[in-house]
mmCIF file of C-alpha atoms in Angstrom:
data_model
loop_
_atom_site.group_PDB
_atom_site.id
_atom_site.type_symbol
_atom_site.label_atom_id
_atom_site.label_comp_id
_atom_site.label_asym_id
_atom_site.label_seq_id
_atom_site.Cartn_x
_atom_site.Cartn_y
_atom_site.Cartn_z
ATOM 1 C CA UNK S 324 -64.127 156.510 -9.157
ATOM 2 C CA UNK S 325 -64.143 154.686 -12.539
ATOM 3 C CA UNK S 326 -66.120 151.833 -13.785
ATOM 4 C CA UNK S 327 -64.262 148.709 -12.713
ATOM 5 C CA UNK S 328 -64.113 145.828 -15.801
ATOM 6 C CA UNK S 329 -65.598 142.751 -15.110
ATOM 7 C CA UNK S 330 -63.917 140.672 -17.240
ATOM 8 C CA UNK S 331 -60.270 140.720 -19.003
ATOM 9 C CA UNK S 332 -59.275 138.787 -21.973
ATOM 10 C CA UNK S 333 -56.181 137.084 -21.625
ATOM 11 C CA UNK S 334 -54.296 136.104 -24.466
ATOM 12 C CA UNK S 335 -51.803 133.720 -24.355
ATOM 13 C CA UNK S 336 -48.435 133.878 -26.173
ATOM 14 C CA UNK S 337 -44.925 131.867 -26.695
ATOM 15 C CA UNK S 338 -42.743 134.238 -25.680
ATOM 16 C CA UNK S 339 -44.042 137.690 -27.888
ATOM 17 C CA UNK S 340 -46.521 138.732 -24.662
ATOM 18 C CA UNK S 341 -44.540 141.794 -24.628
ATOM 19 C CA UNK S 342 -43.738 142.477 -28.355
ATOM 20 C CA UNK S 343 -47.798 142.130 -29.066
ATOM 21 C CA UNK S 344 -49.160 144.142 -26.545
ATOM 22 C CA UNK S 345 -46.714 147.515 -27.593
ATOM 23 C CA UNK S 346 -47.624 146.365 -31.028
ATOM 24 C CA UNK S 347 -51.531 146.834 -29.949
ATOM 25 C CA UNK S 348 -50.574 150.004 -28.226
ATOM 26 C CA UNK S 349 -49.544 151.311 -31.278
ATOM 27 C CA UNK S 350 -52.333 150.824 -33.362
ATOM 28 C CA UNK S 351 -55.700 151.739 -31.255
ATOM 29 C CA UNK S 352 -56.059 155.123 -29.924
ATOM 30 C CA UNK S 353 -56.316 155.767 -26.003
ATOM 31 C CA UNK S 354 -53.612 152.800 -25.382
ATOM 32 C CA UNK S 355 -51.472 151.718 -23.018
ATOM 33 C CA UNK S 356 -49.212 149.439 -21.397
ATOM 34 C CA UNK S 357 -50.431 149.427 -17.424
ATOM 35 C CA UNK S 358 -47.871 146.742 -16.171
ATOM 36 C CA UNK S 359 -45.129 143.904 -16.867
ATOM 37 C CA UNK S 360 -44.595 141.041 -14.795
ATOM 38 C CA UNK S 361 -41.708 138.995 -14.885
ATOM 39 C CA UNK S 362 -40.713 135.582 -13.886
ATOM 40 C CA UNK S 363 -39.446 135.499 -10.095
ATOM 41 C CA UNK S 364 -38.938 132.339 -8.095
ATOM 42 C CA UNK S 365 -41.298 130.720 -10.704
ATOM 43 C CA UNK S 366 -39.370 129.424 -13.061
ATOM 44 C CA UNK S 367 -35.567 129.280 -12.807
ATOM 45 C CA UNK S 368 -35.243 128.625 -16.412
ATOM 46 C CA UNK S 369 -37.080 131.943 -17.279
ATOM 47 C CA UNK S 370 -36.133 133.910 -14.229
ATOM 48 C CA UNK S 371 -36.242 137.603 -15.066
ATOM 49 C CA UNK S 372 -38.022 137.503 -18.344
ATOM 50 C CA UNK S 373 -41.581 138.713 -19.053
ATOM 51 C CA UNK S 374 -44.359 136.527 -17.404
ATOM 52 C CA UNK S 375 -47.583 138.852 -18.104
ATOM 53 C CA UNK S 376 -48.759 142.185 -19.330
ATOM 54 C CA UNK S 377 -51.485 144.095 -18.491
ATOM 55 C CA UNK S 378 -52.294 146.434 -20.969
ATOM 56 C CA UNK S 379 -55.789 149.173 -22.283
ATOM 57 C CA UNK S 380 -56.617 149.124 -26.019
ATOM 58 C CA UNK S 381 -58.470 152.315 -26.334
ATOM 59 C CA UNK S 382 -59.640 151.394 -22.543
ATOM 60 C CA UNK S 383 -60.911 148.428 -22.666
ATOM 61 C CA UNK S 384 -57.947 145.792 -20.788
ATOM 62 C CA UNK S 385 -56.421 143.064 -21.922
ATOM 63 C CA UNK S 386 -53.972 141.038 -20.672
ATOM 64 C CA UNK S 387 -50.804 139.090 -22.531
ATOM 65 C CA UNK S 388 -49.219 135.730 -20.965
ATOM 66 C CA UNK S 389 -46.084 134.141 -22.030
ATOM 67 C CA UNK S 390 -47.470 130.606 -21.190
ATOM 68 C CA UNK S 391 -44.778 128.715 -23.636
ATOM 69 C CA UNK S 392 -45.800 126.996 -27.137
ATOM 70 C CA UNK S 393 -48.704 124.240 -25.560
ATOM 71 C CA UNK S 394 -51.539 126.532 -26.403
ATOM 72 C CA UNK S 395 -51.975 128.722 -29.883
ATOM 73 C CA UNK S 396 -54.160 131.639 -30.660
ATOM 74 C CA UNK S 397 -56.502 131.053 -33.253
ATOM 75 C CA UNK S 398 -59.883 131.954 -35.138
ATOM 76 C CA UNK S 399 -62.081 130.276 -32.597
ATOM 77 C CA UNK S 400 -61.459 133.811 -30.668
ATOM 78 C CA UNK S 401 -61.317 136.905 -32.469
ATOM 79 C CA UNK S 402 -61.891 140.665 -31.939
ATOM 80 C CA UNK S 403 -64.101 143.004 -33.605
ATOM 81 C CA UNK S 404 -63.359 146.466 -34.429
ATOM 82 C CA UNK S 405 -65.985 148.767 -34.676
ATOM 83 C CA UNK S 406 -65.008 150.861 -38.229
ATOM 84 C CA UNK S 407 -67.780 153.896 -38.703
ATOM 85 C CA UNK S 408 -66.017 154.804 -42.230
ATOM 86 C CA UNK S 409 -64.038 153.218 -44.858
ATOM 87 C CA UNK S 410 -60.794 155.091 -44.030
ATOM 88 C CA UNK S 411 -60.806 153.491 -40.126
ATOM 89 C CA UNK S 412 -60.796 149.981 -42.010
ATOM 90 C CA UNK S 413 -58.357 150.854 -44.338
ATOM 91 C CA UNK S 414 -56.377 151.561 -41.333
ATOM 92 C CA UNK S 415 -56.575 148.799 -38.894
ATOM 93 C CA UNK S 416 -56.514 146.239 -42.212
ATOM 94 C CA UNK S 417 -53.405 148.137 -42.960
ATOM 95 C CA UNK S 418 -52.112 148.329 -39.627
ATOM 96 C CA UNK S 419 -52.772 144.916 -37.856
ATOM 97 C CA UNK S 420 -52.361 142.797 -41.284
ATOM 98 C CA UNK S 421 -48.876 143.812 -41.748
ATOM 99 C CA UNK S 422 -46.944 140.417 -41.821
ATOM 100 C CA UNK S 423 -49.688 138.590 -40.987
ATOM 101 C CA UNK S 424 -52.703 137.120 -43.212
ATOM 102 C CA UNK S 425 -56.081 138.851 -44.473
ATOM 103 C CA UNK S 426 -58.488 136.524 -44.907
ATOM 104 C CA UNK S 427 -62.490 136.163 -46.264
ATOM 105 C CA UNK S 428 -65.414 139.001 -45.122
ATOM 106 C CA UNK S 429 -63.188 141.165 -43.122
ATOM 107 C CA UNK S 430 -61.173 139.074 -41.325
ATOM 108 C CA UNK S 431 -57.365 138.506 -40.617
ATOM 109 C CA UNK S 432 -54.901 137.542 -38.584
ATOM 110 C CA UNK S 433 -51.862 139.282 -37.293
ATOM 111 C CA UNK S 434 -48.547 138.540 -36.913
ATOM 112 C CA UNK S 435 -48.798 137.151 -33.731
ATOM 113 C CA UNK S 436 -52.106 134.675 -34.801
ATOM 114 C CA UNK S 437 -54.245 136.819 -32.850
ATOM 115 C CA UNK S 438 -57.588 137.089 -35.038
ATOM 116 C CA UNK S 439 -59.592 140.526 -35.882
ATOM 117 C CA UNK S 440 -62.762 141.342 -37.599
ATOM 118 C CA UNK S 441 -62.639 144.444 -39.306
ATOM 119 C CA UNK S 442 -65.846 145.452 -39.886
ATOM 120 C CA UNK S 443 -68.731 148.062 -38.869
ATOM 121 C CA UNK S 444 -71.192 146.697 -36.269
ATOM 122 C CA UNK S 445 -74.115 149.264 -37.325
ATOM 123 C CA UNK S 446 -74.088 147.354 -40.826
ATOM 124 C CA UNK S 447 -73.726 144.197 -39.211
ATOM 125 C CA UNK S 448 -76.752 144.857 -36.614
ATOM 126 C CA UNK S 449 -79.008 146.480 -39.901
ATOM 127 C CA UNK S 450 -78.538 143.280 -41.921
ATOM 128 C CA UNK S 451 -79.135 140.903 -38.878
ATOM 129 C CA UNK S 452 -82.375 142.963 -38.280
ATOM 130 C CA UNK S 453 -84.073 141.993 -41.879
ATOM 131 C CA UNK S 454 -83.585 138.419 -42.919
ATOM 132 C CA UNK S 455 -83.735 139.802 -46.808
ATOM 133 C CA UNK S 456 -80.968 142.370 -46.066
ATOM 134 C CA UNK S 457 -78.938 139.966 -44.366
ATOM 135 C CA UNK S 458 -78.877 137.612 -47.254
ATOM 136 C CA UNK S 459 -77.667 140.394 -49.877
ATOM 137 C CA UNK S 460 -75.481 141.962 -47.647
ATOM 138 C CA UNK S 461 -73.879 138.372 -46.849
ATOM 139 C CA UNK S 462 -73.689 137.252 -50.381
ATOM 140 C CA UNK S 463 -71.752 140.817 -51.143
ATOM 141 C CA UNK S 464 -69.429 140.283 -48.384
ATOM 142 C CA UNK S 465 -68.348 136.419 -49.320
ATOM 143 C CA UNK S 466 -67.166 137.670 -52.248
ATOM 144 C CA UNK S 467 -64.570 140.606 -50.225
ATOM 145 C CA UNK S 468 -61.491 140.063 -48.157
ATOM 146 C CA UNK S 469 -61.453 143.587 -46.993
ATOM 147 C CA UNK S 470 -64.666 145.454 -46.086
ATOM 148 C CA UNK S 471 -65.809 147.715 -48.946
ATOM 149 C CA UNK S 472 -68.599 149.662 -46.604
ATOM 150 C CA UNK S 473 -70.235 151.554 -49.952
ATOM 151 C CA UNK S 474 -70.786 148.038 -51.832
ATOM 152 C CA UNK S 475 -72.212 146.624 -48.646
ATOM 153 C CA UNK S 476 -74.301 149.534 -48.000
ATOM 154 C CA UNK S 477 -75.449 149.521 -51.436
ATOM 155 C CA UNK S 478 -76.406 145.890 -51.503
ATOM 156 C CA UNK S 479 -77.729 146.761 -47.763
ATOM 157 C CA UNK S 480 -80.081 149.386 -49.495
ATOM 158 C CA UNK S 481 -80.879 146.577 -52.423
ATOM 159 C CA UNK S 482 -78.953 148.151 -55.548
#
């Protein structure tokens, strides 16, 4: 028997519930969609179409509501993504910024306003561990939109 998750992020949609989480599918390894709700007796207006989505991103679940336009995603949540080289940023910056916007120290936001950091968590842990390291590698990475690991590592080391 598998580890059961204790908690699920929901994300919360106007309509694109559906459309994002195939679109996340696509990009992460060890994806996939587990099941699609649709309105039934809820709504009469909306009667048939997709309520909710459960879906794994490299298994780890998430889930995707079509709650209507009251509530938008924004930076005040965000995902990171664990990068161990420079090629698996250049990937998921490639991949999940297409259409949307790339913004300051690894950041950016798709095309559905969902927010990602694309970054590498061992650098991020070694520069929180040594106050002196932290402020060269932050001062390196203000200056980046997309995460250049050799400059930061570089700066990390003191060069």
């Amino acid at each position: 028997m598998g580890l059961k998750q204790a908690i699920t992020p929901y994300l919360w949609f106007d309509g694109t519930a559906e459309e994002a989480a195939n679109f996340y599918v696509s990009v992460f390894p060890h994806s996939r969609i587990l099941t699609v709700a649709h309105y039934s007796g809820i709504d009469p207006e909306r009667e048939g179409q997709v309520l909710a989505v459960l879906f794994e991103l490299d298994g780890v679940k998430f889930g995707a509501i079509n709650g209507g336009p009251m509530f938008k995603l924004s930076e005040a949540t965000s995902f990171l993504i664990d990068c161990r080289t420079q090629e698996e940023i250049d990937f998921y910056w490639e991949k999940l910024g297409a259409g949307g916007q790339y913004q300051a120290c690894g950041w950016l936001k798709d095309r559905f306003g969902l927010s990602w950091q694309v970054n590498s968590q061992e650098l991020v842990e070694k520069a929180h561990a040594d106050p002196a390291i932290s402020r060269r590698v932050m001062a390196v990475m203000m200056e980046m939109t997309k995460i250049d690991l050799a400059a930061l590592e570089k700066a990390a080391a003191g060069a």
